[in-house]
mmCIF file of C-alpha atoms in Angstrom:
data_model
loop_
_atom_site.group_PDB
_atom_site.id
_atom_site.type_symbol
_atom_site.label_atom_id
_atom_site.label_comp_id
_atom_site.label_asym_id
_atom_site.label_seq_id
_atom_site.Cartn_x
_atom_site.Cartn_y
_atom_site.Cartn_z
ATOM 1 C CA UNK A 1 -149.993 12.954 -2.111
ATOM 2 C CA UNK A 2 -147.418 14.846 -0.202
ATOM 3 C CA UNK A 3 -149.626 16.284 2.274
ATOM 4 C CA UNK A 4 -149.975 12.747 3.323
ATOM 5 C CA UNK A 5 -145.728 12.611 3.264
ATOM 6 C CA UNK A 6 -146.302 15.564 5.448
ATOM 7 C CA UNK A 7 -148.126 13.692 8.293
ATOM 8 C CA UNK A 8 -145.848 10.741 8.235
ATOM 9 C CA UNK A 9 -142.732 12.724 8.058
ATOM 10 C CA UNK A 10 -144.342 14.660 11.089
ATOM 11 C CA UNK A 11 -145.033 11.541 13.065
ATOM 12 C CA UNK A 12 -141.458 10.206 12.829
ATOM 13 C CA UNK A 13 -140.512 13.481 13.827
ATOM 14 C CA UNK A 14 -142.792 13.876 16.599
ATOM 15 C CA UNK A 15 -141.716 9.614 17.578
ATOM 16 C CA UNK A 16 -137.696 10.676 17.525
ATOM 17 C CA UNK A 17 -138.384 14.008 19.975
ATOM 18 C CA UNK A 18 -139.900 11.463 22.396
ATOM 19 C CA UNK A 19 -138.005 7.799 21.811
ATOM 20 C CA UNK A 20 -135.335 8.291 24.400
ATOM 21 C CA UNK A 21 -138.297 8.931 26.843
ATOM 22 C CA UNK A 22 -140.608 5.845 25.651
ATOM 23 C CA UNK A 23 -137.936 4.021 25.619
ATOM 24 C CA UNK A 24 -138.022 2.419 29.041
ATOM 25 C CA UNK A 25 -141.763 2.143 28.893
ATOM 26 C CA UNK A 26 -144.187 -0.668 27.808
ATOM 27 C CA UNK A 27 -144.845 1.633 24.339
ATOM 28 C CA UNK A 28 -142.842 0.317 21.250
ATOM 29 C CA UNK A 29 -142.270 2.418 18.210
ATOM 30 C CA UNK A 30 -144.222 -0.417 16.576
ATOM 31 C CA UNK A 31 -147.270 0.512 18.584
ATOM 32 C CA UNK A 32 -147.544 4.280 18.080
ATOM 33 C CA UNK A 33 -146.696 4.124 14.200
ATOM 34 C CA UNK A 34 -149.837 1.607 13.749
ATOM 35 C CA UNK A 35 -151.879 3.351 16.033
ATOM 36 C CA UNK A 36 -151.092 6.635 14.328
ATOM 37 C CA UNK A 37 -151.540 4.935 10.970
ATOM 38 C CA UNK A 38 -155.209 4.026 12.754
ATOM 39 C CA UNK A 39 -156.395 7.628 14.011
ATOM 40 C CA UNK A 40 -154.827 9.319 10.361
ATOM 41 C CA UNK A 41 -156.767 6.861 8.218
ATOM 42 C CA UNK A 42 -160.629 6.638 7.098
ATOM 43 C CA UNK A 43 -161.611 5.089 9.640
ATOM 44 C CA UNK A 44 -161.112 8.033 12.680
ATOM 45 C CA UNK A 45 -159.722 11.601 10.826
ATOM 46 C CA UNK A 46 -159.278 10.742 7.269
ATOM 47 C CA UNK A 47 -156.444 12.538 6.902
ATOM 48 C CA UNK A 48 -153.943 10.498 5.453
ATOM 49 C CA UNK A 49 -155.195 8.460 1.780
ATOM 50 C CA UNK A 50 -151.714 7.441 -0.583
ATOM 51 C CA UNK A 51 -154.046 5.819 -2.720
ATOM 52 C CA UNK A 52 -151.907 2.143 -2.408
ATOM 53 C CA UNK A 53 -153.602 -0.816 -2.813
ATOM 54 C CA UNK A 54 -152.097 -4.320 -1.106
ATOM 55 C CA UNK A 55 -149.888 -4.241 -4.117
ATOM 56 C CA UNK A 56 -148.488 -1.258 -2.886
ATOM 57 C CA UNK A 57 -148.524 -2.180 0.787
ATOM 58 C CA UNK A 58 -146.664 -5.341 0.177
ATOM 59 C CA UNK A 59 -143.877 -4.136 -2.191
ATOM 60 C CA UNK A 60 -142.999 -1.570 0.827
ATOM 61 C CA UNK A 61 -143.232 -4.084 3.055
ATOM 62 C CA UNK A 62 -140.949 -6.654 0.961
ATOM 63 C CA UNK A 63 -138.188 -4.176 0.667
ATOM 64 C CA UNK A 64 -138.180 -3.492 4.450
ATOM 65 C CA UNK A 65 -138.210 -6.931 5.269
ATOM 66 C CA UNK A 66 -135.372 -7.998 3.235
ATOM 67 C CA UNK A 67 -133.196 -4.635 4.582
ATOM 68 C CA UNK A 68 -134.373 -6.087 8.370
ATOM 69 C CA UNK A 69 -133.254 -9.377 7.819
ATOM 70 C CA UNK A 70 -130.010 -8.270 5.974
ATOM 71 C CA UNK A 71 -129.236 -6.255 8.979
ATOM 72 C CA UNK A 72 -129.604 -8.158 11.318
ATOM 73 C CA UNK A 73 -127.910 -11.385 9.792
ATOM 74 C CA UNK A 74 -124.551 -9.148 9.705
ATOM 75 C CA UNK A 75 -124.791 -8.484 13.704
ATOM 76 C CA UNK A 76 -124.720 -12.470 14.353
ATOM 77 C CA UNK A 77 -121.191 -14.231 14.975
ATOM 78 C CA UNK A 78 -120.808 -17.195 12.949
ATOM 79 C CA UNK A 79 -118.227 -19.049 14.595
ATOM 80 C CA UNK A 80 -120.245 -18.937 17.719
ATOM 81 C CA UNK A 81 -123.595 -19.379 15.912
ATOM 82 C CA UNK A 82 -121.910 -22.887 14.774
ATOM 83 C CA UNK A 83 -121.216 -23.387 18.447
ATOM 84 C CA UNK A 84 -125.082 -23.042 19.245
ATOM 85 C CA UNK A 85 -127.192 -24.213 16.398
ATOM 86 C CA UNK A 86 -129.242 -26.763 18.322
ATOM 87 C CA UNK A 87 -131.622 -24.354 19.111
ATOM 88 C CA UNK A 88 -132.113 -22.383 15.911
ATOM 89 C CA UNK A 89 -131.895 -25.856 14.412
ATOM 90 C CA UNK A 90 -135.158 -27.465 16.871
ATOM 91 C CA UNK A 91 -137.059 -24.089 16.414
ATOM 92 C CA UNK A 92 -136.811 -24.113 12.508
ATOM 93 C CA UNK A 93 -136.971 -28.014 11.960
ATOM 94 C CA UNK A 94 -139.376 -28.859 14.606
ATOM 95 C CA UNK A 95 -140.880 -26.230 16.276
ATOM 96 C CA UNK A 96 -142.210 -24.127 12.543
ATOM 97 C CA UNK A 97 -143.945 -27.784 11.149
ATOM 98 C CA UNK A 98 -145.730 -28.458 14.663
ATOM 99 C CA UNK A 99 -146.984 -24.008 14.598
ATOM 100 C CA UNK A 100 -148.099 -24.838 11.458
ATOM 101 C CA UNK A 101 -150.025 -28.141 12.616
ATOM 102 C CA UNK A 102 -151.358 -26.437 15.836
ATOM 103 C CA UNK A 103 -152.407 -23.353 13.743
ATOM 104 C CA UNK A 104 -154.067 -25.530 11.285
ATOM 105 C CA UNK A 105 -156.215 -27.168 14.156
ATOM 106 C CA UNK A 106 -157.101 -23.642 15.850
ATOM 107 C CA UNK A 107 -158.232 -22.030 13.100
ATOM 108 C CA UNK A 108 -160.277 -25.572 12.381
ATOM 109 C CA UNK A 109 -162.197 -25.505 15.742
ATOM 110 C CA UNK A 110 -161.970 -21.526 16.383
ATOM 111 C CA UNK A 111 -164.010 -20.124 12.634
ATOM 112 C CA UNK A 112 -166.952 -21.561 11.667
ATOM 113 C CA UNK A 113 -166.930 -22.052 7.695
ATOM 114 C CA UNK A 114 -163.233 -22.568 6.804
ATOM 115 C CA UNK A 115 -161.771 -25.319 4.704
ATOM 116 C CA UNK A 116 -158.653 -27.607 6.190
ATOM 117 C CA UNK A 117 -156.586 -26.201 3.619
ATOM 118 C CA UNK A 118 -157.239 -22.240 4.379
ATOM 119 C CA UNK A 119 -157.210 -22.813 7.678
ATOM 120 C CA UNK A 120 -153.365 -24.459 6.826
ATOM 121 C CA UNK A 121 -152.659 -21.417 5.127
ATOM 122 C CA UNK A 122 -153.732 -18.836 7.728
ATOM 123 C CA UNK A 123 -151.433 -20.844 9.813
ATOM 124 C CA UNK A 124 -148.844 -20.809 7.350
ATOM 125 C CA UNK A 125 -149.176 -17.512 7.007
ATOM 126 C CA UNK A 126 -148.749 -16.291 10.766
ATOM 127 C CA UNK A 127 -146.434 -19.071 11.612
ATOM 128 C CA UNK A 128 -142.874 -16.642 10.639
ATOM 129 C CA UNK A 129 -141.360 -14.501 13.485
ATOM 130 C CA UNK A 130 -140.471 -11.005 13.110
ATOM 131 C CA UNK A 131 -137.504 -10.101 15.764
ATOM 132 C CA UNK A 132 -138.055 -6.493 15.365
ATOM 133 C CA UNK A 133 -140.764 -6.487 17.274
ATOM 134 C CA UNK A 134 -139.179 -7.634 20.442
ATOM 135 C CA UNK A 135 -136.049 -5.900 19.241
ATOM 136 C CA UNK A 136 -134.787 -5.905 23.317
ATOM 137 C CA UNK A 137 -135.091 -9.547 23.394
ATOM 138 C CA UNK A 138 -132.081 -9.935 20.497
ATOM 139 C CA UNK A 139 -130.671 -7.382 21.149
ATOM 140 C CA UNK A 140 -129.909 -7.379 24.996
ATOM 141 C CA UNK A 141 -127.136 -8.300 26.414
ATOM 142 C CA UNK A 142 -128.724 -8.938 29.772
ATOM 143 C CA UNK A 143 -130.312 -12.286 27.580
ATOM 144 C CA UNK A 144 -127.903 -15.385 26.845
ATOM 145 C CA UNK A 145 -126.193 -15.020 22.966
ATOM 146 C CA UNK A 146 -127.096 -18.719 22.452
ATOM 147 C CA UNK A 147 -131.178 -17.586 23.053
ATOM 148 C CA UNK A 148 -130.531 -14.245 21.666
ATOM 149 C CA UNK A 149 -128.819 -15.418 18.024
ATOM 150 C CA UNK A 150 -131.102 -18.535 18.000
ATOM 151 C CA UNK A 151 -134.750 -16.221 18.266
ATOM 152 C CA UNK A 152 -132.745 -13.810 15.266
ATOM 153 C CA UNK A 153 -131.983 -17.079 12.819
ATOM 154 C CA UNK A 154 -135.140 -18.407 13.464
ATOM 155 C CA UNK A 155 -137.048 -14.924 12.528
ATOM 156 C CA UNK A 156 -134.173 -14.900 9.477
ATOM 157 C CA UNK A 157 -134.691 -18.179 7.978
ATOM 158 C CA UNK A 158 -138.678 -19.315 8.723
ATOM 159 C CA UNK A 159 -140.038 -16.305 6.293
ATOM 160 C CA UNK A 160 -138.453 -17.844 3.397
ATOM 161 C CA UNK A 161 -138.809 -21.247 4.503
ATOM 162 C CA UNK A 162 -142.816 -21.288 4.927
ATOM 163 C CA UNK A 163 -142.809 -19.971 1.760
ATOM 164 C CA UNK A 164 -143.526 -23.383 0.076
ATOM 165 C CA UNK A 165 -145.922 -23.723 2.451
ATOM 166 C CA UNK A 166 -148.097 -21.011 1.887
ATOM 167 C CA UNK A 167 -147.552 -21.037 -1.946
ATOM 168 C CA UNK A 168 -148.880 -24.729 -1.883
ATOM 169 C CA UNK A 169 -151.699 -24.142 0.677
ATOM 170 C CA UNK A 170 -153.359 -21.263 -1.274
ATOM 171 C CA UNK A 171 -153.011 -23.518 -5.105
ATOM 172 C CA UNK A 172 -155.091 -25.978 -2.663
ATOM 173 C CA UNK A 173 -157.457 -23.518 -0.847
ATOM 174 C CA UNK A 174 -158.561 -22.439 -4.014
ATOM 175 C CA UNK A 175 -160.882 -25.178 -5.504
ATOM 176 C CA UNK A 176 -160.507 -24.273 -9.440
ATOM 177 C CA UNK A 177 -156.666 -24.526 -9.485
ATOM 178 C CA UNK A 178 -154.555 -27.356 -10.116
ATOM 179 C CA UNK A 179 -152.074 -28.607 -7.464
ATOM 180 C CA UNK A 180 -149.546 -29.376 -9.686
ATOM 181 C CA UNK A 181 -147.010 -32.902 -9.313
ATOM 182 C CA UNK A 182 -145.046 -33.697 -6.194
ATOM 183 C CA UNK A 183 -142.182 -33.035 -8.520
ATOM 184 C CA UNK A 184 -142.886 -29.351 -9.406
ATOM 185 C CA UNK A 185 -143.358 -28.866 -5.639
ATOM 186 C CA UNK A 186 -140.022 -30.283 -4.678
ATOM 187 C CA UNK A 187 -138.204 -28.353 -7.176
ATOM 188 C CA UNK A 188 -139.838 -24.824 -6.459
ATOM 189 C CA UNK A 189 -138.793 -26.022 -2.825
ATOM 190 C CA UNK A 190 -135.378 -27.014 -3.808
ATOM 191 C CA UNK A 191 -135.087 -23.765 -5.643
ATOM 192 C CA UNK A 192 -136.690 -21.091 -3.055
ATOM 193 C CA UNK A 193 -134.164 -22.468 -0.382
ATOM 194 C CA UNK A 194 -131.531 -23.318 -2.832
ATOM 195 C CA UNK A 195 -131.280 -20.702 -4.620
ATOM 196 C CA UNK A 196 -131.889 -18.222 -2.476
ATOM 197 C CA UNK A 197 -129.015 -19.542 0.006
ATOM 198 C CA UNK A 198 -126.322 -19.373 -2.936
ATOM 199 C CA UNK A 199 -127.254 -16.264 -3.945
ATOM 200 C CA UNK A 200 -127.393 -14.524 -0.663
ATOM 201 C CA UNK A 201 -123.715 -16.335 0.561
ATOM 202 C CA UNK A 202 -122.266 -15.132 -3.298
ATOM 203 C CA UNK A 203 -123.427 -11.654 -2.989
ATOM 204 C CA UNK A 204 -123.009 -11.064 0.581
ATOM 205 C CA UNK A 205 -119.468 -12.569 0.630
ATOM 206 C CA UNK A 206 -117.979 -10.918 -3.043
ATOM 207 C CA UNK A 207 -119.777 -7.930 -1.978
ATOM 208 C CA UNK A 208 -118.015 -7.735 1.838
ATOM 209 C CA UNK A 209 -114.577 -8.604 -0.010
ATOM 210 C CA UNK A 210 -114.559 -6.022 -3.260
ATOM 211 C CA UNK A 211 -115.844 -3.417 -0.735
ATOM 212 C CA UNK A 212 -112.983 -4.120 1.865
ATOM 213 C CA UNK A 213 -110.512 -4.543 -0.678
ATOM 214 C CA UNK A 214 -111.240 -0.654 -2.417
ATOM 215 C CA UNK A 215 -111.557 0.404 1.151
ATOM 216 C CA UNK A 216 -107.838 -0.527 2.440
ATOM 217 C CA UNK A 217 -106.959 1.177 -1.232
ATOM 218 C CA UNK A 218 -108.250 4.614 0.162
ATOM 219 C CA UNK A 219 -111.015 4.234 -3.250
ATOM 220 C CA UNK A 220 -113.719 4.449 -1.208
ATOM 221 C CA UNK A 221 -115.917 7.111 0.828
ATOM 222 C CA UNK A 222 -117.467 6.846 4.066
ATOM 223 C CA UNK A 223 -120.960 7.387 2.945
ATOM 224 C CA UNK A 224 -120.579 5.260 -0.391
ATOM 225 C CA UNK A 225 -119.157 2.570 1.715
ATOM 226 C CA UNK A 226 -122.478 2.153 4.054
ATOM 227 C CA UNK A 227 -124.789 2.948 0.296
ATOM 228 C CA UNK A 228 -123.085 0.004 -0.746
ATOM 229 C CA UNK A 229 -123.748 -2.256 1.936
ATOM 230 C CA UNK A 230 -127.696 -1.802 2.163
ATOM 231 C CA UNK A 231 -127.289 -2.374 -1.746
ATOM 232 C CA UNK A 232 -125.514 -5.535 -1.213
ATOM 233 C CA UNK A 233 -128.327 -6.995 0.802
ATOM 234 C CA UNK A 234 -130.408 -5.604 -1.816
ATOM 235 C CA UNK A 235 -129.127 -6.628 -4.431
ATOM 236 C CA UNK A 236 -129.229 -10.101 -2.845
ATOM 237 C CA UNK A 237 -132.854 -10.103 -2.844
ATOM 238 C CA UNK A 238 -133.991 -9.220 -5.832
ATOM 239 C CA UNK A 239 -131.637 -11.043 -7.778
ATOM 240 C CA UNK A 240 -132.540 -14.322 -5.928
ATOM 241 C CA UNK A 241 -136.310 -13.459 -7.025
ATOM 242 C CA UNK A 242 -135.328 -12.982 -10.467
ATOM 243 C CA UNK A 243 -134.198 -16.269 -10.388
ATOM 244 C CA UNK A 244 -137.038 -18.515 -8.876
ATOM 245 C CA UNK A 245 -135.213 -18.476 -5.610
ATOM 246 C CA UNK A 246 -136.319 -16.801 -1.932
ATOM 247 C CA UNK A 247 -135.590 -13.358 -1.184
ATOM 248 C CA UNK A 248 -135.858 -13.138 2.403
ATOM 249 C CA UNK A 249 -133.567 -16.063 2.360
ATOM 250 C CA UNK A 250 -131.045 -14.850 0.079
ATOM 251 C CA UNK A 251 -131.409 -11.198 2.189
ATOM 252 C CA UNK A 252 -130.856 -12.766 4.954
ATOM 253 C CA UNK A 253 -127.497 -15.447 4.281
ATOM 254 C CA UNK A 254 -126.678 -12.256 2.429
ATOM 255 C CA UNK A 255 -125.919 -10.390 6.034
ATOM 256 C CA UNK A 256 -124.192 -13.454 7.401
ATOM 257 C CA UNK A 257 -121.487 -13.728 4.833
ATOM 258 C CA UNK A 258 -121.085 -10.355 4.866
ATOM 259 C CA UNK A 259 -120.816 -9.866 8.601
ATOM 260 C CA UNK A 260 -118.688 -12.961 7.925
ATOM 261 C CA UNK A 261 -116.163 -11.483 5.923
ATOM 262 C CA UNK A 262 -116.277 -7.403 5.948
ATOM 263 C CA UNK A 263 -113.833 -6.719 9.179
ATOM 264 C CA UNK A 264 -115.412 -4.136 9.263
ATOM 265 C CA UNK A 265 -119.515 -4.939 9.266
ATOM 266 C CA UNK A 266 -120.401 -3.123 11.984
ATOM 267 C CA UNK A 267 -119.327 0.498 11.169
ATOM 268 C CA UNK A 268 -120.987 -0.644 7.640
ATOM 269 C CA UNK A 269 -124.017 -1.797 8.487
ATOM 270 C CA UNK A 270 -125.324 1.440 10.885
ATOM 271 C CA UNK A 271 -126.792 3.362 7.457
ATOM 272 C CA UNK A 272 -128.397 -0.279 6.401
ATOM 273 C CA UNK A 273 -129.471 -0.254 10.284
ATOM 274 C CA UNK A 274 -131.180 3.312 10.197
ATOM 275 C CA UNK A 275 -132.926 2.737 6.499
ATOM 276 C CA UNK A 276 -134.634 -0.544 7.745
ATOM 277 C CA UNK A 277 -136.027 1.316 11.218
ATOM 278 C CA UNK A 278 -137.019 3.851 8.784
ATOM 279 C CA UNK A 279 -139.181 1.667 6.614
ATOM 280 C CA UNK A 280 -140.375 -0.846 9.167
ATOM 281 C CA UNK A 281 -141.541 2.646 10.820
ATOM 282 C CA UNK A 282 -143.612 3.643 7.440
ATOM 283 C CA UNK A 283 -144.286 -0.228 7.152
ATOM 284 C CA UNK A 284 -146.537 -0.180 10.263
ATOM 285 C CA UNK A 285 -148.026 3.063 9.832
ATOM 286 C CA UNK A 286 -149.592 1.733 6.167
ATOM 287 C CA UNK A 287 -150.474 -0.850 7.993
ATOM 288 C CA UNK A 288 -153.043 0.826 10.630
ATOM 289 C CA UNK A 289 -153.378 2.875 7.853
ATOM 290 C CA UNK A 290 -154.352 0.845 4.334
ATOM 291 C CA UNK A 291 -154.793 -3.193 5.743
ATOM 292 C CA UNK A 292 -156.105 -2.088 9.824
ATOM 293 C CA UNK A 293 -159.468 -0.490 9.009
ATOM 294 C CA UNK A 294 -161.491 -3.275 7.153
ATOM 295 C CA UNK A 295 -159.414 -6.003 9.773
ATOM 296 C CA UNK A 296 -161.236 -3.846 12.242
ATOM 297 C CA UNK A 297 -165.467 -4.595 10.691
ATOM 298 C CA UNK A 298 -164.358 -8.766 10.268
ATOM 299 C CA UNK A 299 -163.492 -8.911 13.976
ATOM 300 C CA UNK A 300 -165.351 -11.682 15.772
ATOM 301 C CA UNK A 301 -164.941 -14.115 18.620
ATOM 302 C CA UNK A 302 -163.773 -16.479 16.265
ATOM 303 C CA UNK A 303 -160.957 -14.190 15.011
ATOM 304 C CA UNK A 304 -160.125 -12.501 18.406
ATOM 305 C CA UNK A 305 -159.952 -16.377 19.676
ATOM 306 C CA UNK A 306 -157.813 -17.522 16.718
ATOM 307 C CA UNK A 307 -155.235 -14.116 17.569
ATOM 308 C CA UNK A 308 -154.962 -14.605 20.802
ATOM 309 C CA UNK A 309 -154.115 -19.134 20.432
ATOM 310 C CA UNK A 310 -151.849 -17.597 17.671
ATOM 311 C CA UNK A 311 -149.638 -15.946 20.133
ATOM 312 C CA UNK A 312 -149.943 -17.844 23.228
ATOM 313 C CA UNK A 313 -150.187 -22.331 22.729
ATOM 314 C CA UNK A 314 -150.513 -22.130 19.007
ATOM 315 C CA UNK A 315 -146.679 -20.852 19.513
ATOM 316 C CA UNK A 316 -145.713 -22.000 23.233
ATOM 317 C CA UNK A 317 -146.748 -25.612 22.786
ATOM 318 C CA UNK A 318 -144.610 -26.128 19.439
ATOM 319 C CA UNK A 319 -141.716 -24.444 21.038
ATOM 320 C CA UNK A 320 -142.032 -26.751 24.109
ATOM 321 C CA UNK A 321 -141.763 -29.879 22.326
ATOM 322 C CA UNK A 322 -139.312 -28.689 20.070
ATOM 323 C CA UNK A 323 -136.922 -28.419 22.933
ATOM 324 C CA UNK A 324 -137.693 -31.390 24.826
ATOM 325 C CA UNK A 325 -134.281 -33.476 25.409
ATOM 326 C CA UNK A 326 -132.562 -30.021 25.731
ATOM 327 C CA UNK A 327 -132.612 -29.926 29.377
ATOM 328 C CA UNK A 328 -133.699 -26.192 28.605
ATOM 329 C CA UNK A 329 -135.695 -24.568 32.448
ATOM 330 C CA UNK A 330 -138.701 -23.520 32.545
ATOM 331 C CA UNK A 331 -137.791 -19.946 32.146
ATOM 332 C CA UNK A 332 -135.863 -20.419 28.931
ATOM 333 C CA UNK A 333 -138.588 -22.687 27.332
ATOM 334 C CA UNK A 334 -141.401 -20.140 28.284
ATOM 335 C CA UNK A 335 -138.995 -16.876 27.605
ATOM 336 C CA UNK A 336 -138.778 -18.381 23.763
ATOM 337 C CA UNK A 337 -142.399 -19.492 23.398
ATOM 338 C CA UNK A 338 -143.486 -16.231 24.384
ATOM 339 C CA UNK A 339 -141.032 -14.198 22.141
ATOM 340 C CA UNK A 340 -142.380 -15.277 18.716
ATOM 341 C CA UNK A 341 -143.951 -12.046 17.359
ATOM 342 C CA UNK A 342 -146.341 -11.864 14.129
ATOM 343 C CA UNK A 343 -145.622 -8.686 12.237
ATOM 344 C CA UNK A 344 -144.782 -8.036 8.697
ATOM 345 C CA UNK A 345 -143.966 -11.249 6.945
ATOM 346 C CA UNK A 346 -147.054 -12.602 8.517
ATOM 347 C CA UNK A 347 -148.756 -9.009 6.453
ATOM 348 C CA UNK A 348 -146.957 -9.928 3.385
ATOM 349 C CA UNK A 349 -148.264 -12.842 3.078
ATOM 350 C CA UNK A 350 -151.614 -12.273 4.253
ATOM 351 C CA UNK A 351 -151.627 -9.907 1.620
ATOM 352 C CA UNK A 352 -151.600 -12.630 -0.807
ATOM 353 C CA UNK A 353 -155.171 -13.437 0.136
ATOM 354 C CA UNK A 354 -156.660 -10.289 -0.894
ATOM 355 C CA UNK A 355 -154.583 -10.377 -4.328
ATOM 356 C CA UNK A 356 -156.029 -13.587 -4.848
ATOM 357 C CA UNK A 357 -159.300 -12.997 -3.905
ATOM 358 C CA UNK A 358 -159.963 -16.197 -2.479
ATOM 359 C CA UNK A 359 -163.195 -16.714 -1.319
ATOM 360 C CA UNK A 360 -163.721 -15.156 2.070
ATOM 361 C CA UNK A 361 -160.355 -13.662 2.241
ATOM 362 C CA UNK A 362 -161.736 -10.293 4.370
ATOM 363 C CA UNK A 363 -162.252 -12.919 7.085
ATOM 364 C CA UNK A 364 -159.463 -14.951 6.395
ATOM 365 C CA UNK A 365 -157.043 -11.605 6.731
ATOM 366 C CA UNK A 366 -158.440 -10.441 9.664
ATOM 367 C CA UNK A 367 -157.351 -12.974 11.973
ATOM 368 C CA UNK A 368 -153.652 -12.201 10.396
ATOM 369 C CA UNK A 369 -154.263 -8.648 10.842
ATOM 370 C CA UNK A 370 -156.363 -9.099 14.685
ATOM 371 C CA UNK A 371 -152.975 -11.655 15.084
ATOM 372 C CA UNK A 372 -150.430 -9.023 14.056
ATOM 373 C CA UNK A 373 -152.374 -5.803 15.978
ATOM 374 C CA UNK A 374 -151.949 -8.378 19.033
ATOM 375 C CA UNK A 375 -148.517 -8.669 18.925
ATOM 376 C CA UNK A 376 -147.882 -5.432 18.168
ATOM 377 C CA UNK A 377 -149.382 -4.695 21.235
ATOM 378 C CA UNK A 378 -148.592 -7.757 23.512
ATOM 379 C CA UNK A 379 -144.551 -8.238 22.979
ATOM 380 C CA UNK A 380 -144.115 -4.910 22.618
ATOM 381 C CA UNK A 381 -145.049 -4.152 25.875
ATOM 382 C CA UNK A 382 -143.602 -6.804 27.379
ATOM 383 C CA UNK A 383 -139.736 -7.341 25.221
ATOM 384 C CA UNK A 384 -137.870 -4.965 27.850
ATOM 385 C CA UNK A 385 -139.502 -5.904 30.869
ATOM 386 C CA UNK A 386 -139.355 -10.222 30.171
ATOM 387 C CA UNK A 387 -135.764 -9.248 28.884
ATOM 388 C CA UNK A 388 -134.838 -8.044 31.638
ATOM 389 C CA UNK A 389 -136.484 -10.356 33.925
ATOM 390 C CA UNK A 390 -135.021 -13.302 31.843
ATOM 391 C CA UNK A 391 -131.681 -11.730 32.584
ATOM 392 C CA UNK A 392 -131.984 -11.477 35.984
ATOM 393 C CA UNK A 393 -133.065 -15.011 36.374
ATOM 394 C CA UNK A 394 -130.154 -16.111 34.123
ATOM 395 C CA UNK A 395 -127.830 -13.852 36.449
ATOM 396 C CA UNK A 396 -128.904 -15.550 39.856
ATOM 397 C CA UNK A 397 -127.530 -18.908 39.026
ATOM 398 C CA UNK A 398 -124.288 -18.998 40.798
ATOM 399 C CA UNK A 399 -121.336 -18.815 39.064
ATOM 400 C CA UNK A 400 -120.577 -22.500 39.447
ATOM 401 C CA UNK A 401 -123.573 -23.681 37.726
ATOM 402 C CA UNK A 402 -122.939 -21.046 35.007
ATOM 403 C CA UNK A 403 -119.746 -22.279 34.082
ATOM 404 C CA UNK A 404 -120.793 -26.096 33.766
ATOM 405 C CA UNK A 405 -123.945 -25.412 31.973
ATOM 406 C CA UNK A 406 -124.798 -24.218 27.945
ATOM 407 C CA UNK A 407 -125.961 -20.578 27.796
ATOM 408 C CA UNK A 408 -129.845 -20.154 28.922
ATOM 409 C CA UNK A 409 -130.031 -23.979 29.894
ATOM 410 C CA UNK A 410 -130.304 -25.685 32.803
ATOM 411 C CA UNK A 411 -130.277 -29.359 33.575
ATOM 412 C CA UNK A 412 -132.320 -31.816 36.055
ATOM 413 C CA UNK A 413 -128.917 -32.114 38.435
ATOM 414 C CA UNK A 414 -128.786 -27.763 38.390
ATOM 415 C CA UNK A 415 -132.458 -27.890 39.489
ATOM 416 C CA UNK A 416 -132.306 -30.358 42.095
ATOM 417 C CA UNK A 417 -129.034 -28.406 43.663
ATOM 418 C CA UNK A 418 -130.657 -25.208 43.689
ATOM 419 C CA UNK A 419 -133.611 -27.190 45.488
ATOM 420 C CA UNK A 420 -131.556 -28.586 48.223
ATOM 421 C CA UNK A 421 -129.722 -25.099 48.327
ATOM 422 C CA UNK A 422 -132.657 -23.427 49.074
ATOM 423 C CA UNK A 423 -134.951 -25.982 51.299
#
């Protein structure tokens, strides 16, 4: 075990040594760590064998995702978000259900022998997005704040919102299981969302207030202020799970509340952000090392077609429909539609297929694993380039148009005026 940890540490150090040189290229950190995990795994060099089962990988992934969600949320400005809530509301309220519906149709058509409920389960597992795989998209100031924050909020909340659907479809896919009453599922949904939001807001706001008060009195040492910030996010996550709520929603809303209440949130979150990046690196290494090898054996035309469809038509068409009537220009619709990466949340939900020993679980998990793998490569390779090109398009509009147009949106009037000037 110690030798395995040493190899993982060496991979992290090795990447750090060239990270600035790699930054402008199409190679991303998740690509490197997934590839390193696969190369070191039993399929190739067989030099790392951590002996982890699906449960162990899931635990690492859950904690990582909770820290990432908390850290990302602390950097969202709630005042601005209230003015720009339309985009995330449409992506979550319209785009997310349509993504599940579209994904169900795609899996049913492309994969033989899959039942309707199994197809719906895979679609729900692949619905959540992961902003970490396209980090430049949500951090590059060239991208309008409305778009950056909209994608960040979507990524932060859809993990938790899709949990009831995953749980329901998992039960329905197991033919010998009793699906439960309608009342049970309604209560379950309200508990997941309601308890998660309540605990997240309380933990984030109370933790930020107490930390600020103690710091202002000179009671807190600097490093422990940052350690406490990380602990607040983890406390919200675990407490919500204990009380029947959704831990991911709790972690994200705790970050929102912490960022709103704490005047030093940006500084206090530095250690949490660094920890999240390290945990994410380890999680993607484990994905490549423990999980990806078996999925490679299950590659079929149907599996690969499902993975490609999930990242293209399965995401972009629902987003386009969700944004109808907003006046969004074609570049904005394409940009938002394309940058819906699938990452840690899909891996974690996909592991349920293996833990529950669902019939044909290996083949079903292969769809999830291949979708995440393609997302790591394609979204990682296009994030910096896409953010730069979209930013250039946005800046190309005249100051007059930007002054009268919401960020990232272009009405028919603006398009006609641009056409007349170029004619």
